[in-house]
Amino acid sequence: MSARRVRPSRYISVDIEADGPIPGPYSMLSLGAAVAGTQDADGFIAADPEELTFYRELRPISEEFVPEALAVSGLDRELLKTEGAEPAVALAEFGDWVRGVCAGAQPVMCGYPAPYDWTFLYWYLIRFTGASPFGHSGCLDMKTLYATKAGLPLRAVAKGTMPRHLLSRRRHTHHALDDAVEQAELLANLMNWPGPSGSAPAAG
C-alpha cells in the first residue's frame, strides 16, 4: 500500500483532572480536549487549538479521593455530586465529538505526559460507553516524542529542560480545557521541530 493512501491521523490534545491516582476507586472530575492538528504522508498541519474544543465536568463515581490530588484542580467535589455531568452522558458526548471532528481521519489522543490522562480516559470510555474512538492504542505521549527527537533518556525530560521556543506561551492552569489547548500548541511545535542539531530542509 502506498504511504499516500494511509488515512491521516488527527491529533486530539486531552487533559483530565482527577481526585486520585487510578480510575475506579477514584474519579475523573473534568475532561478537556482540543484538536491539535493533522498528519498525513505530506507532513503535519497544526490546527487553531481554540477552534474545536470539548469540556465537561463530571459527577464523582466514588466517595474516595486524595485531598492533594483534588487540590490540584481546585474543583469542588461536593458541587460536582449534584451539578457534574453523568459520566455515561459526558463520555458518550465526547466520543461523538471525537468522531465528528475526525471525519476522514484516525483519532489519536495526545497528552503531556499522556499515560495518566490516557489511563482515566480509556477506562471511562470503556466503562461508560463500551468503546473508545481511539481504539486501544491510539495514544501519543509528547514527553516520549520530545525525548526521541532530543536524543535524551525519557526520565531526563521535563518541560523545564525543553527549549523555550517549543513551549506554549499559555499558562498551565490545571483547568482541563486550558491545559488541553496549551498542550496542543506544544504538540504542533514538537511536530515541526527538527531536533536540537537539525535544521529545516533547504527550499528547492
Coordinates of C-alpha atoms in Angstrom, one line a residue:
M1 CA 0.0 0.0 0.0
S2 CA 1.3 3.4 -0.9
A3 CA 2.1 5.7 2.1
R4 CA 0.0 8.3 0.5
R5 CA -3.1 6.1 0.8
V6 CA -2.8 5.7 4.5
R7 CA -5.5 7.6 6.4
P8 CA -4.3 10.7 8.1
S9 CA -4.1 11.0 11.9
R10 CA -5.9 13.7 13.7
Y11 CA -4.4 14.6 17.0
I12 CA -6.7 15.4 19.9
S13 CA -4.9 17.0 22.8
V14 CA -6.6 15.8 26.0
D15 CA -6.2 16.8 29.6
I16 CA -8.1 15.4 32.6
E17 CA -8.3 16.3 36.2
A18 CA -8.9 13.5 38.7
D19 CA -9.1 13.1 42.5
G20 CA -6.7 10.2 42.8
P21 CA -4.1 8.0 41.1
I22 CA -6.2 5.4 39.3
P23 CA -9.8 5.3 37.8
G24 CA -12.4 3.1 39.6
P25 CA -11.5 3.8 43.2
Y26 CA -11.1 7.4 42.2
S27 CA -12.9 9.8 39.8
M28 CA -12.2 11.8 36.7
L29 CA -13.6 15.2 37.6
S30 CA -13.1 17.1 34.4
L31 CA -12.2 16.4 30.7
G32 CA -10.8 18.9 28.2
A33 CA -9.9 18.3 24.6
A34 CA -8.7 20.4 21.6
V35 CA -7.9 19.4 18.1
A36 CA -4.2 19.9 17.7
G37 CA -3.6 19.1 14.0
T38 CA -3.5 16.5 11.3
Q39 CA -0.6 14.4 10.0
D40 CA -0.6 12.6 6.7
A41 CA 2.1 11.4 4.2
D42 CA 2.9 15.1 3.4
G43 CA 3.6 16.1 7.0
F44 CA 1.9 17.8 9.9
I45 CA -0.5 20.7 9.7
A46 CA -1.4 22.5 13.0
A47 CA -4.9 23.5 13.8
D48 CA -6.1 26.5 15.8
P49 CA -6.4 24.8 19.2
E50 CA -9.2 27.1 20.3
E51 CA -11.4 26.4 17.3
L52 CA -12.6 22.8 18.0
T53 CA -12.8 22.0 21.7
F54 CA -14.7 19.9 24.3
Y55 CA -15.1 20.4 28.0
R56 CA -17.1 18.7 30.7
E57 CA -17.1 18.5 34.5
L58 CA -18.2 15.1 35.8
R59 CA -20.0 13.6 38.8
P60 CA -17.6 11.6 41.0
I61 CA -18.1 7.8 40.8
S62 CA -17.0 7.0 44.4
E63 CA -16.6 8.5 47.8
E64 CA -12.8 8.0 47.9
F65 CA -10.4 10.8 47.0
V66 CA -6.9 12.0 47.7
P67 CA -7.0 15.6 49.1
E68 CA -3.7 16.5 47.5
A69 CA -4.9 15.4 44.1
L70 CA -8.2 17.2 44.4
A71 CA -6.5 20.4 45.4
V72 CA -4.5 20.5 42.2
S73 CA -7.6 21.1 40.1
G74 CA -9.4 23.3 42.5
L75 CA -12.7 21.6 41.6
D76 CA -15.5 21.4 44.2
R77 CA -16.2 17.7 44.7
E78 CA -19.4 18.3 46.7
L79 CA -20.8 20.6 44.0
L80 CA -19.9 18.1 41.3
K81 CA -22.0 15.4 43.0
T82 CA -25.1 17.4 42.1
E83 CA -24.0 19.6 39.1
G84 CA -21.5 17.4 37.4
A85 CA -22.4 15.6 34.2
E86 CA -23.3 11.9 34.4
P87 CA -20.1 10.0 33.2
A88 CA -22.1 7.9 30.8
V89 CA -23.6 11.0 29.2
A90 CA -20.4 13.1 29.1
L91 CA -18.3 10.2 27.7
A92 CA -20.9 9.5 25.0
E93 CA -20.9 13.1 24.1
F94 CA -17.1 13.1 24.0
G95 CA -17.0 10.0 21.7
D96 CA -19.5 11.7 19.3
W97 CA -17.4 14.9 19.3
V98 CA -14.2 13.0 18.5
R99 CA -15.8 11.1 15.7
G100 CA -17.3 14.3 14.3
V101 CA -14.0 16.3 14.3
C102 CA -12.1 13.4 13.0
A103 CA -14.2 12.6 9.9
G104 CA -11.9 11.1 7.3
A105 CA -9.0 10.7 9.7
Q106 CA -8.0 8.4 12.5
P107 CA -8.3 9.9 16.0
V108 CA -5.1 9.9 18.1
M109 CA -5.2 11.2 21.7
C110 CA -2.1 13.1 22.8
G111 CA -1.0 14.5 26.1
Y112 CA 2.0 15.6 28.2
P113 CA 2.6 13.2 29.7
A114 CA -0.1 11.0 28.2
P115 CA -0.2 7.9 30.4
Y116 CA -2.1 9.3 33.4
D117 CA -4.7 11.1 31.3
W118 CA -5.0 8.1 28.9
T119 CA -5.5 5.7 31.8
F120 CA -8.5 7.6 33.0
L121 CA -9.9 8.4 29.6
Y122 CA -9.7 4.9 28.2
W123 CA -11.1 3.3 31.4
Y124 CA -14.0 5.8 31.4
L125 CA -14.7 5.3 27.7
I126 CA -14.9 1.5 28.0
R127 CA -16.7 1.5 31.4
F128 CA -19.4 4.0 30.4
T129 CA -19.7 3.7 26.6
G130 CA -18.2 0.3 25.8
A131 CA -15.9 1.7 23.1
S132 CA -13.1 4.1 22.5
P133 CA -12.9 6.3 19.4
F134 CA -9.1 6.0 19.7
G135 CA -9.2 2.2 19.8
H136 CA -6.9 0.6 22.5
S137 CA -3.6 2.2 21.4
G138 CA -4.3 5.5 19.6
C139 CA -2.3 7.5 22.0
L140 CA 0.8 9.7 21.6
D141 CA 2.9 10.8 24.5
M142 CA 4.5 14.2 23.9
K143 CA 7.2 13.6 26.5
T144 CA 8.4 10.5 24.6
L145 CA 8.2 12.4 21.3
Y146 CA 10.5 15.1 22.8
A147 CA 12.9 12.6 24.3
T148 CA 13.2 10.8 21.0
K149 CA 13.8 13.9 19.0
A150 CA 16.2 15.4 21.6
G151 CA 18.1 12.1 22.0
L152 CA 17.6 12.1 25.7
P153 CA 16.6 9.4 28.2
L154 CA 12.9 9.7 29.0
R155 CA 13.4 10.2 32.7
A156 CA 15.6 13.2 32.0
V157 CA 12.8 15.1 30.3
A158 CA 10.8 17.8 31.9
K159 CA 9.1 20.9 30.5
G160 CA 11.7 23.0 32.3
T161 CA 14.5 21.3 30.3
M162 CA 12.9 22.0 26.9
P163 CA 14.0 24.9 24.7
R164 CA 11.6 27.7 25.4
H165 CA 10.5 28.1 21.8
L166 CA 8.9 24.7 22.0
L167 CA 6.6 25.6 24.9
S168 CA 3.3 27.2 24.6
R169 CA 3.1 30.8 25.9
R170 CA -0.1 29.9 27.7
R171 CA -0.1 29.3 31.4
H172 CA -0.6 25.8 32.7
T173 CA -3.7 26.4 34.9
H174 CA -4.8 22.8 35.8
H175 CA -8.1 23.6 34.1
A176 CA -8.6 20.7 31.8
L177 CA -9.5 22.7 28.7
D178 CA -6.9 25.4 29.2
D179 CA -4.2 22.7 29.5
A180 CA -5.5 20.8 26.5
V181 CA -5.2 23.9 24.4
E182 CA -1.7 24.6 25.8
Q183 CA -0.6 21.1 25.1
A184 CA -2.0 21.3 21.5
E185 CA 0.4 24.1 20.9
L186 CA 3.3 22.1 22.4
L187 CA 2.5 19.2 20.0
A188 CA 2.5 21.4 17.0
N189 CA 5.9 22.9 18.0
L190 CA 7.3 19.4 18.6
M191 CA 6.0 18.0 15.3
N192 CA 7.7 20.8 13.4
W193 CA 10.9 20.7 15.4
P194 CA 13.8 19.1 13.6
G195 CA 15.7 18.4 16.8
P196 CA 18.5 20.2 18.7
S197 CA 21.1 19.9 15.9
G198 CA 18.7 19.6 13.0
S199 CA 17.6 22.3 10.6
A200 CA 14.7 22.7 8.2
P201 CA 15.3 21.3 4.7
A202 CA 16.5 23.9 2.3
A203 CA 13.9 25.0 -0.2
G204 CA 14.3 23.7 -3.8

